[in-house]
mmCIF file of C-alpha atoms in Angstrom:
data_model
loop_
_atom_site.group_PDB
_atom_site.id
_atom_site.type_symbol
_atom_site.label_atom_id
_atom_site.label_comp_id
_atom_site.label_asym_id
_atom_site.label_seq_id
_atom_site.Cartn_x
_atom_site.Cartn_y
_atom_site.Cartn_z
ATOM 1 C CA MET A 1 72.479 -18.758 4.924
ATOM 2 C CA THR A 2 74.820 -19.943 1.928
ATOM 3 C CA GLY A 3 75.382 -23.519 1.193
ATOM 4 C CA THR A 4 78.906 -23.417 2.771
ATOM 5 C CA GLU A 5 77.925 -22.086 6.174
ATOM 6 C CA LYS A 6 78.188 -24.854 8.805
ATOM 7 C CA LYS A 7 74.856 -25.638 10.492
ATOM 8 C CA LEU A 8 74.300 -25.874 14.219
ATOM 9 C CA ARG A 9 74.441 -29.846 14.942
ATOM 10 C CA ALA A 10 71.791 -30.787 17.232
ATOM 11 C CA VAL A 11 71.735 -34.200 18.571
ATOM 12 C CA VAL A 12 68.543 -35.647 19.746
ATOM 13 C CA THR A 13 69.309 -37.797 22.970
ATOM 14 C CA VAL A 14 65.640 -38.691 24.116
ATOM 15 C CA PRO A 15 62.824 -40.298 22.127
ATOM 16 C CA LEU A 16 61.499 -37.734 19.833
ATOM 17 C CA ARG A 17 59.198 -38.830 16.786
ATOM 18 C CA GLU A 18 60.603 -38.091 13.372
ATOM 19 C CA ASP A 19 57.861 -35.672 12.348
ATOM 20 C CA LEU A 20 59.208 -33.548 15.297
ATOM 21 C CA CYS A 21 62.640 -33.861 14.295
ATOM 22 C CA ARG A 22 61.660 -32.510 10.496
ATOM 23 C CA LEU A 23 59.607 -29.803 12.276
ATOM 24 C CA ILE A 24 62.605 -28.386 13.716
ATOM 25 C CA GLU A 25 64.620 -28.695 10.803
ATOM 26 C CA GLU A 26 61.610 -26.782 8.969
ATOM 27 C CA LEU A 27 61.158 -24.253 11.558
ATOM 28 C CA GLU A 28 65.053 -23.258 11.709
ATOM 29 C CA PRO A 29 66.924 -24.474 8.756
ATOM 30 C CA ARG A 30 70.239 -23.562 10.253
ATOM 31 C CA VAL A 31 69.869 -26.451 12.555
ATOM 32 C CA GLU A 32 70.947 -30.061 11.408
ATOM 33 C CA VAL A 33 68.850 -32.280 13.611
ATOM 34 C CA VAL A 34 70.949 -35.521 14.051
ATOM 35 C CA ARG A 35 69.311 -38.643 15.373
ATOM 36 C CA ASP A 36 69.302 -42.403 15.380
ATOM 37 C CA HIS A 37 66.003 -43.816 16.384
ATOM 38 C CA SER A 38 67.495 -47.096 16.583
ATOM 39 C CA LEU A 39 69.590 -46.021 19.790
ATOM 40 C CA LEU A 40 66.671 -44.479 21.582
ATOM 41 C CA PRO A 41 64.057 -46.176 23.761
ATOM 42 C CA PRO A 42 60.502 -46.127 22.453
ATOM 43 C CA MET A 43 58.075 -44.196 24.358
ATOM 44 C CA ARG A 44 55.329 -45.844 26.313
ATOM 45 C CA GLY A 45 52.902 -42.834 26.282
ATOM 46 C CA PRO A 46 52.897 -38.961 25.395
ATOM 47 C CA ALA A 47 55.959 -37.268 26.397
ATOM 48 C CA ASP A 48 57.663 -40.291 27.922
ATOM 49 C CA TRP A 49 61.028 -38.989 27.621
ATOM 50 C CA SER A 50 62.733 -41.547 29.493
ATOM 51 C CA GLY A 51 61.229 -44.354 27.251
ATOM 52 C CA ASP A 52 60.689 -48.055 28.024
ATOM 53 C CA PRO A 53 62.747 -49.080 30.929
ATOM 54 C CA ASP A 54 63.293 -52.457 29.644
ATOM 55 C CA PHE A 55 65.233 -51.011 26.748
ATOM 56 C CA ALA A 56 68.963 -51.871 26.572
ATOM 57 C CA ARG A 57 71.848 -51.097 24.491
ATOM 58 C CA THR A 58 74.428 -53.211 23.358
ATOM 59 C CA ALA A 59 78.107 -52.198 24.148
ATOM 60 C CA SER A 60 78.542 -51.239 20.370
ATOM 61 C CA GLU A 61 75.231 -49.482 20.546
ATOM 62 C CA GLN A 62 76.115 -47.658 23.755
ATOM 63 C CA GLN A 63 79.471 -46.647 22.046
ATOM 64 C CA ALA A 64 77.741 -45.344 19.023
ATOM 65 C CA PHE A 65 75.186 -43.172 21.207
ATOM 66 C CA ASP A 66 77.843 -41.792 23.278
ATOM 67 C CA GLU A 67 79.970 -40.877 20.136
ATOM 68 C CA LEU A 68 76.742 -39.369 18.318
ATOM 69 C CA VAL A 69 75.864 -37.369 21.583
ATOM 70 C CA ASP A 70 79.650 -36.063 22.024
ATOM 71 C CA SER A 71 79.568 -34.687 18.275
ATOM 72 C CA ALA A 72 76.909 -32.118 19.193
ATOM 73 C CA ASP A 73 76.942 -28.484 19.589
ATOM 74 C CA VAL A 74 73.557 -28.606 21.092
ATOM 75 C CA LEU A 75 71.307 -31.318 22.818
ATOM 76 C CA PHE A 76 67.910 -31.896 22.378
ATOM 77 C CA GLY A 77 67.366 -33.433 25.813
ATOM 78 C CA ILE A 78 69.457 -34.736 28.732
ATOM 79 C CA PRO A 79 70.994 -38.278 27.274
ATOM 80 C CA ASP A 80 68.437 -40.713 28.730
ATOM 81 C CA VAL A 81 67.450 -38.184 31.163
ATOM 82 C CA ASP A 82 70.052 -39.197 33.414
ATOM 83 C CA ALA A 83 72.274 -36.746 35.223
ATOM 84 C CA ALA A 84 75.556 -39.030 34.900
ATOM 85 C CA ALA A 85 75.270 -39.036 31.349
ATOM 86 C CA LEU A 86 75.065 -35.414 31.182
ATOM 87 C CA ALA A 87 77.987 -35.107 33.250
ATOM 88 C CA ARG A 88 79.983 -37.527 30.918
ATOM 89 C CA THR A 89 79.119 -35.827 27.834
ATOM 90 C CA VAL A 90 79.946 -32.170 28.960
ATOM 91 C CA ALA A 91 83.309 -33.298 30.123
ATOM 92 C CA ALA A 92 83.892 -35.282 26.668
ATOM 93 C CA ASN A 93 82.670 -32.314 24.495
ATOM 94 C CA PRO A 94 84.239 -28.953 24.878
ATOM 95 C CA ARG A 95 82.463 -27.489 22.039
ATOM 96 C CA LEU A 96 79.143 -28.304 23.572
ATOM 97 C CA ARG A 97 76.978 -24.715 23.801
ATOM 98 C CA TRP A 98 73.361 -25.642 25.031
ATOM 99 C CA VAL A 99 71.399 -28.416 26.406
ATOM 100 C CA MET A 100 67.545 -28.150 26.366
ATOM 101 C CA THR A 101 66.121 -30.306 29.130
ATOM 102 C CA THR A 102 62.521 -31.674 28.384
ATOM 103 C CA ALA A 103 61.203 -31.147 31.837
ATOM 104 C CA ALA A 104 60.091 -28.064 33.058
ATOM 105 C CA GLY A 105 61.887 -28.480 36.352
ATOM 106 C CA GLY A 106 65.132 -29.754 34.623
ATOM 107 C CA GLY A 107 67.258 -27.752 36.813
ATOM 108 C CA ALA A 108 67.321 -30.552 39.261
ATOM 109 C CA ALA A 109 68.937 -32.745 36.823
ATOM 110 C CA VAL A 110 71.617 -30.060 35.950
ATOM 111 C CA LYS A 111 72.233 -29.969 39.844
ATOM 112 C CA ALA A 112 72.470 -33.538 40.076
ATOM 113 C CA ALA A 113 75.198 -33.708 37.443
ATOM 114 C CA GLU A 114 77.502 -31.838 39.806
ATOM 115 C CA LEU A 115 79.105 -29.853 36.955
ATOM 116 C CA ASP A 116 81.872 -27.530 38.141
ATOM 117 C CA ARG A 117 81.339 -23.874 37.669
ATOM 118 C CA ALA A 118 83.560 -23.430 34.471
ATOM 119 C CA ASP A 119 81.231 -26.034 32.860
ATOM 120 C CA LEU A 120 78.151 -24.225 34.081
ATOM 121 C CA ASP A 121 79.315 -21.056 32.569
ATOM 122 C CA ARG A 122 80.200 -22.697 29.348
ATOM 123 C CA VAL A 123 77.173 -24.350 28.532
ATOM 124 C CA VAL A 124 73.706 -22.899 28.623
ATOM 125 C CA PHE A 125 70.809 -25.109 30.081
ATOM 126 C CA THR A 126 67.060 -24.416 29.237
ATOM 127 C CA THR A 127 63.945 -26.062 30.299
ATOM 128 C CA SER A 128 60.433 -26.665 28.831
ATOM 129 C CA ALA A 129 59.208 -24.307 31.619
ATOM 130 C CA GLY A 130 56.033 -22.535 30.340
ATOM 131 C CA VAL A 131 54.970 -25.376 27.985
ATOM 132 C CA HIS A 132 53.042 -26.829 30.443
ATOM 133 C CA GLY A 133 51.302 -23.658 31.835
ATOM 134 C CA GLY A 134 47.925 -24.566 30.241
ATOM 135 C CA PRO A 135 47.422 -27.986 31.468
ATOM 136 C CA LEU A 136 48.441 -27.159 34.952
ATOM 137 C CA ALA A 137 46.625 -24.270 35.219
ATOM 138 C CA GLU A 138 43.409 -25.957 34.498
ATOM 139 C CA PHE A 139 44.038 -28.452 37.076
ATOM 140 C CA ALA A 140 44.648 -25.962 39.467
ATOM 141 C CA VAL A 141 41.271 -24.447 38.617
ATOM 142 C CA PHE A 142 39.886 -27.888 39.060
ATOM 143 C CA GLY A 143 41.497 -28.520 42.558
ATOM 144 C CA VAL A 144 39.968 -25.314 43.694
ATOM 145 C CA MET A 145 36.581 -25.924 42.280
ATOM 146 C CA ALA A 146 36.701 -29.469 43.684
ATOM 147 C CA GLY A 147 37.327 -28.026 47.285
ATOM 148 C CA ALA A 148 34.674 -25.063 46.847
ATOM 149 C CA LYS A 149 32.020 -27.464 45.763
ATOM 150 C CA ASN A 150 32.943 -29.951 48.346
ATOM 151 C CA LEU A 151 33.510 -32.721 45.884
ATOM 152 C CA PRO A 152 34.474 -35.357 48.887
ATOM 153 C CA ARG A 153 31.132 -34.795 50.303
ATOM 154 C CA LEU A 154 29.383 -35.352 46.837
ATOM 155 C CA LEU A 155 31.006 -38.628 46.034
ATOM 156 C CA ALA A 156 30.582 -39.750 49.655
ATOM 157 C CA ASP A 157 26.892 -39.162 49.493
ATOM 158 C CA GLN A 158 26.502 -40.743 45.821
ATOM 159 C CA SER A 159 28.290 -43.737 47.036
ATOM 160 C CA THR A 160 25.804 -44.453 49.642
ATOM 161 C CA ARG A 161 22.619 -43.183 47.807
ATOM 162 C CA THR A 162 22.335 -40.468 50.150
ATOM 163 C CA TRP A 163 20.051 -37.643 49.357
ATOM 164 C CA PRO A 164 20.873 -34.841 52.048
ATOM 165 C CA ASP A 165 19.239 -31.614 52.775
ATOM 166 C CA ARG A 166 20.563 -29.052 50.527
ATOM 167 C CA TRP A 167 23.769 -27.164 51.448
ATOM 168 C CA GLU A 168 25.463 -24.166 50.122
ATOM 169 C CA MET A 169 28.581 -24.367 48.189
ATOM 170 C CA ARG A 170 31.327 -21.694 47.740
ATOM 171 C CA GLN A 171 31.401 -19.578 44.752
ATOM 172 C CA LEU A 172 34.632 -18.922 42.903
ATOM 173 C CA ASP A 173 33.771 -15.394 41.998
ATOM 174 C CA GLU A 174 33.454 -14.728 45.829
ATOM 175 C CA MET A 175 37.007 -16.008 46.561
ATOM 176 C CA THR A 176 40.407 -14.553 46.789
ATOM 177 C CA VAL A 177 42.948 -17.008 45.347
ATOM 178 C CA LEU A 178 46.762 -16.679 46.204
ATOM 179 C CA ILE A 179 49.140 -17.962 43.534
ATOM 180 C CA VAL A 180 52.390 -18.739 45.093
ATOM 181 C CA GLY A 181 54.765 -18.276 42.041
ATOM 182 C CA LEU A 182 53.762 -16.049 39.189
ATOM 183 C CA GLY A 183 56.198 -17.637 36.676
ATOM 184 C CA GLY A 184 54.880 -19.256 33.435
ATOM 185 C CA ILE A 185 52.425 -21.713 35.455
ATOM 186 C CA GLY A 186 51.328 -19.087 37.596
ATOM 187 C CA ALA A 187 50.570 -16.386 35.191
ATOM 188 C CA GLU A 188 48.279 -19.044 33.265
ATOM 189 C CA CYS A 189 46.728 -19.857 36.609
ATOM 190 C CA ALA A 190 46.244 -16.048 37.279
ATOM 191 C CA ARG A 191 44.533 -15.718 33.729
ATOM 192 C CA ARG A 192 42.168 -18.523 34.300
ATOM 193 C CA PHE A 193 41.208 -17.327 37.718
ATOM 194 C CA HIS A 194 40.638 -13.645 37.117
ATOM 195 C CA ALA A 195 38.383 -14.913 33.963
ATOM 196 C CA LEU A 196 36.146 -16.890 36.355
ATOM 197 C CA GLY A 197 35.924 -13.955 38.626
ATOM 198 C CA ALA A 198 38.032 -14.627 41.427
ATOM 199 C CA ARG A 199 40.281 -11.951 43.088
ATOM 200 C CA VAL A 200 43.726 -12.974 42.432
ATOM 201 C CA TRP A 201 46.805 -12.482 44.581
ATOM 202 C CA GLY A 202 50.202 -13.741 43.508
ATOM 203 C CA THR A 203 53.757 -13.819 44.974
ATOM 204 C CA THR A 204 56.528 -12.172 43.152
ATOM 205 C CA ARG A 205 60.331 -11.457 43.461
ATOM 206 C CA SER A 206 60.536 -8.941 40.714
ATOM 207 C CA GLY A 207 57.465 -6.876 41.486
ATOM 208 C CA GLU A 208 56.456 -6.604 37.979
ATOM 209 C CA PRO A 209 52.893 -6.688 37.355
ATOM 210 C CA VAL A 210 51.115 -9.935 35.917
ATOM 211 C CA ALA A 211 47.872 -9.686 33.792
ATOM 212 C CA GLY A 212 44.899 -10.735 35.901
ATOM 213 C CA VAL A 213 46.659 -10.425 39.401
ATOM 214 C CA ASP A 214 45.137 -7.868 41.633
ATOM 215 C CA ARG A 215 47.508 -7.664 44.504
ATOM 216 C CA LEU A 216 51.322 -8.584 44.462
ATOM 217 C CA VAL A 217 52.707 -10.168 47.603
ATOM 218 C CA ARG A 218 56.255 -10.401 48.536
ATOM 219 C CA LEU A 219 57.405 -13.769 49.717
ATOM 220 C CA ASP A 220 58.329 -12.386 53.086
ATOM 221 C CA GLU A 221 54.563 -11.433 53.265
ATOM 222 C CA LEU A 222 53.426 -14.786 52.707
ATOM 223 C CA ARG A 223 52.376 -15.754 56.272
ATOM 224 C CA ASP A 224 50.427 -12.678 56.619
ATOM 225 C CA ALA A 225 48.689 -13.089 53.157
ATOM 226 C CA VAL A 226 47.529 -16.580 53.587
ATOM 227 C CA ALA A 227 45.302 -15.436 56.525
ATOM 228 C CA HIS A 228 42.995 -13.489 53.822
ATOM 229 C CA VAL A 229 42.737 -15.985 51.081
ATOM 230 C CA ASP A 230 40.334 -18.836 50.352
ATOM 231 C CA ALA A 231 42.583 -20.828 48.230
ATOM 232 C CA ILE A 232 46.368 -21.224 47.804
ATOM 233 C CA VAL A 233 47.753 -22.370 44.256
ATOM 234 C CA VAL A 234 51.497 -23.736 44.470
ATOM 235 C CA THR A 235 53.242 -23.300 41.235
ATOM 236 C CA LEU A 236 56.998 -22.853 42.517
ATOM 237 C CA PRO A 237 59.755 -25.215 41.486
ATOM 238 C CA GLY A 238 61.746 -27.370 43.770
ATOM 239 C CA THR A 239 64.938 -25.548 45.051
ATOM 240 C CA ALA A 240 66.644 -25.302 48.350
ATOM 241 C CA GLN A 241 65.216 -21.754 48.798
ATOM 242 C CA THR A 242 61.556 -23.152 48.185
ATOM 243 C CA HIS A 243 61.700 -26.436 50.235
ATOM 244 C CA HIS A 244 58.954 -26.754 52.646
ATOM 245 C CA LEU A 245 58.114 -22.814 52.060
ATOM 246 C CA ILE A 246 54.451 -24.084 52.576
ATOM 247 C CA GLY A 247 55.249 -25.287 56.106
ATOM 248 C CA ALA A 248 53.750 -25.451 59.653
ATOM 249 C CA ASP A 249 54.284 -21.545 60.160
ATOM 250 C CA VAL A 250 52.250 -20.980 57.040
ATOM 251 C CA LEU A 251 49.695 -23.489 57.366
ATOM 252 C CA ALA A 252 49.233 -22.376 61.068
ATOM 253 C CA ALA A 253 48.359 -18.971 59.780
ATOM 254 C CA VAL A 254 45.889 -19.707 56.996
ATOM 255 C CA LYS A 255 42.336 -18.822 56.903
ATOM 256 C CA PRO A 256 40.306 -21.645 58.324
ATOM 257 C CA GLY A 257 38.663 -23.653 55.745
ATOM 258 C CA ALA A 258 41.171 -22.700 52.825
ATOM 259 C CA ILE A 259 41.831 -25.041 49.781
ATOM 260 C CA ILE A 260 45.307 -25.767 48.552
ATOM 261 C CA THR A 261 46.324 -27.320 45.284
ATOM 262 C CA ASN A 262 50.338 -27.909 44.393
ATOM 263 C CA VAL A 263 50.971 -27.999 40.613
ATOM 264 C CA GLY A 264 54.713 -26.939 41.338
ATOM 265 C CA ARG A 265 57.070 -29.420 43.122
ATOM 266 C CA GLY A 266 55.994 -31.678 45.962
ATOM 267 C CA SER A 267 58.906 -30.274 47.910
ATOM 268 C CA VAL A 268 57.352 -26.865 48.258
ATOM 269 C CA VAL A 269 54.606 -28.310 50.585
ATOM 270 C CA ASP A 270 55.635 -29.821 54.007
ATOM 271 C CA GLU A 271 53.371 -32.809 53.766
ATOM 272 C CA THR A 272 53.366 -33.595 57.445
ATOM 273 C CA ALA A 273 52.234 -30.031 58.250
ATOM 274 C CA LEU A 274 49.787 -30.347 55.568
ATOM 275 C CA LEU A 275 48.128 -33.442 57.207
ATOM 276 C CA ALA A 276 47.930 -31.766 60.501
ATOM 277 C CA ALA A 277 46.297 -28.755 58.725
ATOM 278 C CA LEU A 278 43.879 -31.185 57.180
ATOM 279 C CA ASP A 279 43.143 -32.981 60.226
ATOM 280 C CA ASP A 280 42.137 -29.866 62.266
ATOM 281 C CA GLY A 281 40.136 -28.102 59.465
ATOM 282 C CA ARG A 282 42.416 -25.314 58.642
ATOM 283 C CA ILE A 283 42.889 -26.686 55.204
ATOM 284 C CA ALA A 284 39.504 -28.043 53.943
ATOM 285 C CA PHE A 285 40.642 -29.465 50.655
ATOM 286 C CA ALA A 286 43.885 -30.338 49.111
ATOM 287 C CA ALA A 287 44.347 -31.306 45.526
ATOM 288 C CA LEU A 288 47.889 -32.392 44.777
ATOM 289 C CA ASP A 289 49.447 -33.470 41.522
ATOM 290 C CA VAL A 290 52.966 -33.473 43.073
ATOM 291 C CA PHE A 291 54.493 -34.836 46.145
ATOM 292 C CA GLU A 292 57.583 -34.858 48.469
ATOM 293 C CA ARG A 293 58.684 -38.456 47.177
ATOM 294 C CA GLU A 294 57.086 -39.906 44.033
ATOM 295 C CA PRO A 295 55.882 -42.294 43.436
ATOM 296 C CA LEU A 296 53.669 -41.695 46.643
ATOM 297 C CA ASP A 297 54.553 -44.025 49.487
ATOM 298 C CA ASP A 298 51.969 -46.825 49.935
ATOM 299 C CA ALA A 299 52.056 -45.946 53.587
ATOM 300 C CA SER A 300 51.193 -42.339 53.062
ATOM 301 C CA PRO A 301 48.008 -40.976 54.803
ATOM 302 C CA LEU A 302 47.394 -38.743 51.770
ATOM 303 C CA TRP A 303 46.201 -41.749 49.695
ATOM 304 C CA THR A 304 43.076 -42.249 52.293
ATOM 305 C CA HIS A 305 42.618 -38.812 53.548
ATOM 306 C CA PRO A 306 38.800 -37.926 52.926
ATOM 307 C CA ASN A 307 39.802 -34.088 52.153
ATOM 308 C CA VAL A 308 42.683 -35.071 49.664
ATOM 309 C CA LEU A 309 42.570 -35.421 45.925
ATOM 310 C CA VAL A 310 45.665 -37.550 44.807
ATOM 311 C CA SER A 311 46.808 -37.091 40.924
ATOM 312 C CA PRO A 312 49.924 -39.075 40.029
ATOM 313 C CA HIS A 313 52.101 -36.231 38.711
ATOM 314 C CA THR A 314 49.973 -36.420 35.506
ATOM 315 C CA ALA A 315 48.216 -33.121 35.163
ATOM 316 C CA ALA A 316 50.638 -31.645 32.715
ATOM 317 C CA LEU A 317 50.500 -34.531 30.315
ATOM 318 C CA SER A 318 49.287 -33.845 27.043
ATOM 319 C CA SER A 319 49.659 -35.275 23.529
ATOM 320 C CA LYS A 320 50.690 -32.053 22.344
ATOM 321 C CA GLU A 321 53.690 -31.567 24.737
ATOM 322 C CA GLU A 322 56.132 -32.929 22.571
ATOM 323 C CA GLU A 323 55.341 -30.832 19.852
ATOM 324 C CA ARG A 324 55.340 -27.607 22.083
ATOM 325 C CA ILE A 325 58.843 -28.627 23.259
ATOM 326 C CA ALA A 326 60.046 -29.272 19.686
ATOM 327 C CA ARG A 327 58.950 -25.765 18.755
ATOM 328 C CA ARG A 328 60.379 -24.440 21.909
ATOM 329 C CA PHE A 329 63.679 -25.999 20.765
ATOM 330 C CA ALA A 330 63.545 -24.325 17.469
ATOM 331 C CA GLU A 331 62.804 -20.866 18.735
ATOM 332 C CA ASN A 332 65.736 -21.038 21.119
ATOM 333 C CA ALA A 333 67.951 -22.600 18.437
ATOM 334 C CA ALA A 334 67.185 -19.361 16.430
ATOM 335 C CA ARG A 335 68.063 -17.246 19.493
ATOM 336 C CA LEU A 336 71.249 -18.982 19.733
ATOM 337 C CA LEU A 337 72.340 -18.637 16.260
ATOM 338 C CA ASP A 338 71.182 -14.835 16.269
ATOM 339 C CA SER A 339 73.186 -14.230 19.531
ATOM 340 C CA GLU A 340 69.726 -13.442 21.386
ATOM 341 C CA PRO A 341 69.191 -14.436 24.869
ATOM 342 C CA LEU A 342 67.425 -17.792 25.257
ATOM 343 C CA THR A 343 64.069 -18.492 26.901
ATOM 344 C CA ALA A 344 63.763 -20.422 30.153
ATOM 345 C CA VAL A 345 67.205 -20.550 30.997
ATOM 346 C CA VAL A 346 68.210 -22.574 34.190
ATOM 347 C CA ASP A 347 69.491 -20.712 37.153
ATOM 348 C CA THR A 348 72.856 -22.383 37.880
ATOM 349 C CA VAL A 349 73.030 -21.047 41.408
ATOM 350 C CA GLU A 350 69.550 -21.931 42.569
ATOM 351 C CA PHE A 351 68.861 -24.539 39.737
ATOM 352 C CA TYR A 352 65.554 -23.627 38.692
#
């Protein structure tokens, strides 16, 4: 790049540490990372992209922030993680080319912005899908292991200082695990379960083989497949097509005593049907990191069900997440500049 060539102007619209802003510039020198940390809310913890909810801009600061955002060729993050703010800047900035959402499920925010087809075709939207694959796969393994080893029984006996007769635990290398969704997270799940000796099945649209997966299952075969597996791992995004995919019909067909863990989106699992399956023993244990409504309602029976482990959508959280996303941004910026396809592009029909 010569000194006269214009850099890609990337405006940071969510909290991002200064060292990571510099990292993007180092990884891709053709990008000018524009940021004003005084206009962004402080993070309360790792990857807290929304920042402190008590943060507020003055009228003049808001104007300065909007003008900065509207000057971008590309955006790191949806402004203030707010769909209305995204819609505003897309309308105000005809040269905007690309927006990277910091969430793996960023398609939902793009959908909520209610952009017209012309804008959806003009601007490329990408997500951080895959960045969280390792941590979520570890939780999935933890959830299945907790069910296989009957963690609720162990904790109950420990709480009452009960030393029962010995009882048999299930072994992962004798189990068949079905991964519902073999995307970035699902592929990481498959790799780990395979390494631990499980037989791994996985649902697929493409039919393309995935490392560690012994059998590919079409989604229209899901109801038949669940009758033959010991554990179900859900990794799918939340879309109109996946809503309640794991519903009463699928749960009625499961092998009695199956374990389920969800590290995708809460809307994929019908919680009412899941509770019924837990109550009658078809599902022996459920480890859930995501829920249909978050935070989980105080009145939800999931809180107190003896065979449910509730995780507050925290399994993906990692102090390394911000750096991974910054590196993903730099990689995709290079792809954009070199006219190559970007990774983790949002499908603007199904919004995943």
